[in-house]
Amino acid sequence: MAHLVWDWNGTLYNDLDAVIEATNASFTELGLPAITLERYRELFCVPVPKFYERIMGRIPTSEEWDVMDETFHRHYWRSSRSSVLAEGAAALLAAWQDEGRTQSVCSLAPHDRLVPLLGEHGIAERFVRVDGLVGRNGGGKGDQMVRHLAALDGISPDRTVVIGDAVDDALAAAQAGAHAVLYAGGSHGRASLERAGVPVADSLTEAVAFARELAA
């Protein structure tokens, strides 16, 4: 039976407005011009310092990174208080669980912030496991995804589909031996997602439909 691994930010959680506000606050600290949503979705990548390199023309120094990282998170956690679940997310999660299927969350959001958020939005009970970031991560999600799937007792990676909004989600799925579907309503535009070579969905409903086919 298929298992879904959900990304959080930009996938289940519609927080792009908060991300743009926080990103521009961090840019202001270094005298960089503001970025639009369209430009962000065109340029954003993981690891995040590579995204800043695309903006600045170089990798930020450690001092600049510390300033931008602190500023981003301070503004993000304030602005994201008004963020909501993506359209249809709650119903999709409930329907998948009602079918007797399992699902989990693997995210680079801080674990101690992620777990309460799932409860606040009334979806914590939908997941058999939740893994957020513990400590700092200068790279992508691959190693975390491998650990996440290894901890899912009795669930085979080849029957698992990762649903996320970034190319890094597809790379992480491949590293862990799982399938992937990318959602074009988050941090990346469709054109960049299609280069990952996996199905790209315009809605979470379509993403789940693709997942059913991949893990059939």
mmCIF file of N, CA and C in Angstrom, residues 110-188:
data_model
loop_
_atom_site.group_PDB
_atom_site.id
_atom_site.type_symbol
_atom_site.label_atom_id
_atom_site.label_comp_id
_atom_site.label_asym_id
_atom_site.label_seq_id
_atom_site.Cartn_x
_atom_site.Cartn_y
_atom_site.Cartn_z
ATOM 1 N N PRO A 110 12.183 23.803 11.542
ATOM 2 C CA PRO A 110 12.642 23.345 12.859
ATOM 3 C C PRO A 110 11.622 22.409 13.511
ATOM 4 N N HIS A 111 12.096 21.268 13.991
ATOM 5 C CA HIS A 111 11.192 20.253 14.531
ATOM 6 C C HIS A 111 10.343 20.796 15.677
ATOM 7 N N ASP A 112 10.957 21.597 16.547
ATOM 8 C CA ASP A 112 10.217 22.091 17.706
ATOM 9 C C ASP A 112 9.166 23.134 17.331
ATOM 10 N N ARG A 113 9.242 23.687 16.137
ATOM 11 C CA ARG A 113 8.207 24.589 15.630
ATOM 12 C C ARG A 113 7.174 23.815 14.809
ATOM 13 N N LEU A 114 7.646 22.831 14.071
ATOM 14 C CA LEU A 114 6.786 22.082 13.155
ATOM 15 C C LEU A 114 5.706 21.300 13.882
ATOM 16 N N VAL A 115 6.081 20.565 14.897
ATOM 17 C CA VAL A 115 5.121 19.697 15.581
ATOM 18 C C VAL A 115 3.941 20.488 16.152
ATOM 19 N N PRO A 116 4.164 21.598 16.872
ATOM 20 C CA PRO A 116 3.016 22.373 17.350
ATOM 21 C C PRO A 116 2.150 22.933 16.222
ATOM 22 N N LEU A 117 2.772 23.313 15.099
ATOM 23 C CA LEU A 117 2.001 23.855 13.978
ATOM 24 C C LEU A 117 1.014 22.832 13.423
ATOM 25 N N LEU A 118 1.439 21.583 13.334
ATOM 26 C CA LEU A 118 0.534 20.543 12.849
ATOM 27 C C LEU A 118 -0.672 20.412 13.767
ATOM 28 N N GLY A 119 -0.426 20.523 15.066
ATOM 29 C CA GLY A 119 -1.528 20.469 16.012
ATOM 30 C C GLY A 119 -2.445 21.671 15.900
ATOM 31 N N GLU A 120 -1.862 22.854 15.750
ATOM 32 C CA GLU A 120 -2.659 24.077 15.639
ATOM 33 C C GLU A 120 -3.577 24.047 14.423
ATOM 34 N N HIS A 121 -3.137 23.389 13.370
ATOM 35 C CA HIS A 121 -3.940 23.326 12.148
ATOM 36 C C HIS A 121 -4.796 22.063 12.075
ATOM 37 N N GLY A 122 -4.818 21.301 13.163
ATOM 38 C CA GLY A 122 -5.736 20.178 13.276
ATOM 39 C C GLY A 122 -5.414 18.972 12.427
ATOM 40 N N ILE A 123 -4.122 18.786 12.088
ATOM 41 C CA ILE A 123 -3.775 17.660 11.208
ATOM 42 C C ILE A 123 -2.729 16.729 11.814
ATOM 43 N N ALA A 124 -2.323 16.959 13.052
ATOM 44 C CA ALA A 124 -1.251 16.155 13.650
ATOM 45 C C ALA A 124 -1.582 14.668 13.647
ATOM 46 N N GLU A 125 -2.854 14.335 13.863
ATOM 47 C CA GLU A 125 -3.235 12.923 13.966
ATOM 48 C C GLU A 125 -3.255 12.215 12.613
ATOM 49 N N ARG A 126 -3.029 12.946 11.544
ATOM 50 C CA ARG A 126 -3.036 12.321 10.211
ATOM 51 C C ARG A 126 -1.736 11.581 9.894
ATOM 52 N N PHE A 127 -0.686 11.819 10.675
ATOM 53 C CA PHE A 127 0.642 11.339 10.304
ATOM 54 C C PHE A 127 1.171 10.282 11.269
ATOM 55 N N VAL A 128 1.838 9.273 10.703
ATOM 56 C CA VAL A 128 2.447 8.234 11.527
ATOM 57 C C VAL A 128 3.829 8.658 12.019
ATOM 58 N N ARG A 129 4.417 9.650 11.382
ATOM 59 C CA ARG A 129 5.719 10.161 11.822
ATOM 60 C C ARG A 129 5.902 11.586 11.298
ATOM 61 N N VAL A 130 6.557 12.411 12.106
ATOM 62 C CA VAL A 130 6.880 13.786 11.719
ATOM 63 C C VAL A 130 8.341 14.040 12.047
ATOM 64 N N ASP A 131 9.107 14.450 11.051
ATOM 65 C CA ASP A 131 10.507 14.800 11.265
ATOM 66 C C ASP A 131 10.780 16.188 10.704
ATOM 67 N N GLY A 132 11.138 17.105 11.598
ATOM 68 C CA GLY A 132 11.617 18.413 11.194
ATOM 69 C C GLY A 132 13.109 18.483 11.426
ATOM 70 N N LEU A 133 13.662 19.640 11.165
ATOM 71 C CA LEU A 133 15.105 19.827 11.302
ATOM 72 C C LEU A 133 15.490 19.995 12.766
ATOM 73 N N VAL A 134 16.514 19.274 13.170
ATOM 74 C CA VAL A 134 17.100 19.424 14.503
ATOM 75 C C VAL A 134 18.513 19.956 14.307
ATOM 76 N N GLY A 135 18.797 21.124 14.874
ATOM 77 C CA GLY A 135 20.092 21.756 14.640
ATOM 78 C C GLY A 135 20.061 22.546 13.347
ATOM 79 N N ARG A 136 21.216 22.744 12.741
ATOM 80 C CA ARG A 136 21.307 23.515 11.508
ATOM 81 C C ARG A 136 21.674 22.599 10.345
ATOM 82 N N ASN A 137 21.197 22.971 9.170
ATOM 83 C CA ASN A 137 21.448 22.170 7.973
ATOM 84 C C ASN A 137 21.899 23.093 6.857
ATOM 85 N N GLY A 138 23.132 22.936 6.419
ATOM 86 C CA GLY A 138 23.625 23.771 5.338
ATOM 87 C C GLY A 138 23.396 23.163 3.974
ATOM 88 N N GLY A 139 22.838 21.951 3.941
ATOM 89 C CA GLY A 139 22.643 21.265 2.674
ATOM 90 C C GLY A 139 21.183 21.035 2.376
ATOM 91 N N GLY A 140 20.890 19.970 1.658
ATOM 92 C CA GLY A 140 19.528 19.668 1.281
ATOM 93 C C GLY A 140 18.869 18.685 2.230
ATOM 94 N N LYS A 141 17.811 18.032 1.722
ATOM 95 C CA LYS A 141 16.976 17.167 2.548
ATOM 96 C C LYS A 141 17.321 15.691 2.410
ATOM 97 N N GLY A 142 18.274 15.339 1.555
ATOM 98 C CA GLY A 142 18.519 13.944 1.228
ATOM 99 C C GLY A 142 18.808 13.048 2.411
ATOM 100 N N ASP A 143 19.786 13.407 3.222
ATOM 101 C CA ASP A 143 20.151 12.559 4.362
ATOM 102 C C ASP A 143 18.998 12.439 5.346
ATOM 103 N N GLN A 144 18.283 13.539 5.554
ATOM 104 C CA GLN A 144 17.147 13.503 6.468
ATOM 105 C C GLN A 144 16.055 12.580 5.930
ATOM 106 N N MET A 145 15.837 12.598 4.630
ATOM 107 C CA MET A 145 14.816 11.728 4.042
ATOM 108 C C MET A 145 15.200 10.258 4.197
ATOM 109 N N VAL A 146 16.467 9.941 4.016
ATOM 110 C CA VAL A 146 16.925 8.559 4.204
ATOM 111 C C VAL A 146 16.633 8.100 5.630
ATOM 112 N N ARG A 147 16.957 8.943 6.611
ATOM 113 C CA ARG A 147 16.688 8.592 8.015
ATOM 114 C C ARG A 147 15.189 8.474 8.270
ATOM 115 N N HIS A 148 14.429 9.370 7.679
ATOM 116 C CA HIS A 148 12.978 9.376 7.870
ATOM 117 C C HIS A 148 12.363 8.061 7.385
ATOM 118 N N LEU A 149 12.722 7.649 6.183
ATOM 119 C CA LEU A 149 12.155 6.408 5.647
ATOM 120 C C LEU A 149 12.643 5.186 6.416
ATOM 121 N N ALA A 150 13.883 5.220 6.868
ATOM 122 C CA ALA A 150 14.410 4.092 7.642
ATOM 123 C C ALA A 150 13.650 3.912 8.950
ATOM 124 N N ALA A 151 13.118 5.017 9.485
ATOM 125 C CA ALA A 151 12.399 4.961 10.759
ATOM 126 C C ALA A 151 10.938 4.545 10.596
ATOM 127 N N LEU A 152 10.461 4.453 9.363
ATOM 128 C CA LEU A 152 9.073 4.066 9.113
ATOM 129 C C LEU A 152 8.983 2.549 9.029
ATOM 130 N N ASP A 153 8.616 1.933 10.105
ATOM 131 C CA ASP A 153 8.609 0.474 10.210
ATOM 132 C C ASP A 153 7.630 -0.152 9.221
ATOM 133 N N GLY A 154 8.140 -1.067 8.419
ATOM 134 C CA GLY A 154 7.281 -1.824 7.524
ATOM 135 C C GLY A 154 6.863 -1.104 6.257
ATOM 136 N N ILE A 155 7.429 0.062 5.991
ATOM 137 C CA ILE A 155 7.070 0.833 4.796
ATOM 138 C C ILE A 155 8.233 0.801 3.814
ATOM 139 N N SER A 156 7.964 0.325 2.621
ATOM 140 C CA SER A 156 9.011 0.167 1.612
ATOM 141 C C SER A 156 9.211 1.459 0.825
ATOM 142 N N PRO A 157 10.453 1.896 0.632
ATOM 143 C CA PRO A 157 10.692 3.110 -0.155
ATOM 144 C C PRO A 157 10.100 3.045 -1.556
ATOM 145 N N ASP A 158 10.082 1.850 -2.178
ATOM 146 C CA ASP A 158 9.580 1.782 -3.554
ATOM 147 C C ASP A 158 8.061 1.870 -3.640
ATOM 148 N N ARG A 159 7.388 1.872 -2.488
ATOM 149 C CA ARG A 159 5.947 2.125 -2.439
ATOM 150 C C ARG A 159 5.656 3.465 -1.785
ATOM 151 N N THR A 160 6.696 4.294 -1.677
ATOM 152 C CA THR A 160 6.593 5.597 -1.022
ATOM 153 C C THR A 160 6.711 6.710 -2.055
ATOM 154 N N VAL A 161 5.880 7.744 -1.903
ATOM 155 C CA VAL A 161 5.927 8.906 -2.795
ATOM 156 C C VAL A 161 6.097 10.168 -1.959
ATOM 157 N N VAL A 162 7.130 10.920 -2.271
ATOM 158 C CA VAL A 162 7.382 12.205 -1.622
ATOM 159 C C VAL A 162 6.665 13.289 -2.417
ATOM 160 N N ILE A 163 5.888 14.122 -1.731
ATOM 161 C CA ILE A 163 5.212 15.252 -2.375
ATOM 162 C C ILE A 163 5.788 16.540 -1.801
ATOM 163 N N GLY A 164 6.416 17.341 -2.650
ATOM 164 C CA GLY A 164 7.026 18.587 -2.205
ATOM 165 C C GLY A 164 6.970 19.638 -3.286
ATOM 166 N N ASP A 165 7.470 20.829 -2.957
ATOM 167 C CA ASP A 165 7.381 21.952 -3.895
ATOM 168 C C ASP A 165 8.739 22.384 -4.426
ATOM 169 N N ALA A 166 9.779 21.600 -4.184
ATOM 170 C CA ALA A 166 11.130 21.997 -4.577
ATOM 171 C C ALA A 166 11.858 20.834 -5.245
ATOM 172 N N VAL A 167 12.758 21.174 -6.150
ATOM 173 C CA VAL A 167 13.580 20.150 -6.795
ATOM 174 C C VAL A 167 14.305 19.313 -5.751
ATOM 175 N N ASP A 168 14.685 19.941 -4.643
ATOM 176 C CA ASP A 168 15.380 19.219 -3.581
ATOM 177 C C ASP A 168 14.543 18.070 -3.033
ATOM 178 N N ASP A 169 13.219 18.193 -3.056
ATOM 179 C CA ASP A 169 12.360 17.096 -2.605
ATOM 180 C C ASP A 169 12.498 15.890 -3.528
ATOM 181 N N ALA A 170 12.596 16.137 -4.829
ATOM 182 C CA ALA A 170 12.789 15.038 -5.777
ATOM 183 C C ALA A 170 14.156 14.395 -5.605
ATOM 184 N N LEU A 171 15.173 15.215 -5.374
ATOM 185 C CA LEU A 171 16.517 14.682 -5.152
ATOM 186 C C LEU A 171 16.569 13.851 -3.874
ATOM 187 N N ALA A 172 15.898 14.339 -2.824
ATOM 188 C CA ALA A 172 15.864 13.603 -1.559
ATOM 189 C C ALA A 172 15.144 12.275 -1.726
ATOM 190 N N ALA A 173 14.040 12.279 -2.459
ATOM 191 C CA ALA A 173 13.305 11.039 -2.704
ATOM 192 C C ALA A 173 14.176 10.033 -3.442
ATOM 193 N N ALA A 174 14.880 10.500 -4.463
ATOM 194 C CA ALA A 174 15.746 9.600 -5.230
ATOM 195 C C ALA A 174 16.847 9.020 -4.356
ATOM 196 N N GLN A 175 17.421 9.842 -3.483
ATOM 197 C CA GLN A 175 18.479 9.366 -2.592
ATOM 198 C C GLN A 175 17.965 8.278 -1.655
ATOM 199 N N ALA A 176 16.689 8.391 -1.271
ATOM 200 C CA ALA A 176 16.099 7.426 -0.342
ATOM 201 C C ALA A 176 15.442 6.246 -1.054
ATOM 202 N N GLY A 177 15.458 6.243 -2.382
ATOM 203 C CA GLY A 177 14.860 5.144 -3.125
ATOM 204 C C GLY A 177 13.360 5.235 -3.295
ATOM 205 N N ALA A 178 12.806 6.444 -3.117
ATOM 206 C CA ALA A 178 11.362 6.647 -3.220
ATOM 207 C C ALA A 178 11.004 7.386 -4.511
ATOM 208 N N HIS A 179 9.718 7.435 -4.801
ATOM 209 C CA HIS A 179 9.203 8.223 -5.917
ATOM 210 C C HIS A 179 8.985 9.666 -5.452
ATOM 211 N N ALA A 180 8.710 10.560 -6.408
ATOM 212 C CA ALA A 180 8.427 11.950 -6.058
ATOM 213 C C ALA A 180 7.414 12.548 -7.018
ATOM 214 N N VAL A 181 6.599 13.449 -6.478
ATOM 215 C CA VAL A 181 5.717 14.316 -7.255
ATOM 216 C C VAL A 181 5.969 15.731 -6.759
ATOM 217 N N LEU A 182 6.130 16.671 -7.671
ATOM 218 C CA LEU A 182 6.388 18.053 -7.280
ATOM 219 C C LEU A 182 5.147 18.915 -7.522
ATOM 220 N N TYR A 183 4.903 19.810 -6.574
ATOM 221 C CA TYR A 183 3.720 20.682 -6.566
ATOM 222 C C TYR A 183 4.131 22.080 -7.010
ATOM 223 N N ALA A 184 3.514 22.575 -8.086
ATOM 224 C CA ALA A 184 3.921 23.844 -8.692
ATOM 225 C C ALA A 184 3.277 25.065 -8.049
ATOM 226 N N GLY A 185 2.658 24.893 -6.892
ATOM 227 C CA GLY A 185 2.030 26.029 -6.226
ATOM 228 C C GLY A 185 2.843 26.582 -5.081
ATOM 229 N N GLY A 186 4.111 26.159 -4.971
ATOM 230 C CA GLY A 186 4.931 26.576 -3.841
ATOM 231 C C GLY A 186 6.105 27.440 -4.229
ATOM 232 N N SER A 187 7.302 27.062 -3.752
ATOM 233 C CA SER A 187 8.475 27.930 -3.859
ATOM 234 C C SER A 187 9.118 27.948 -5.236
ATOM 235 N N HIS A 188 8.797 26.982 -6.103
ATOM 236 C CA HIS A 188 9.389 26.902 -7.437
ATOM 237 C C HIS A 188 8.319 27.044 -8.517
#
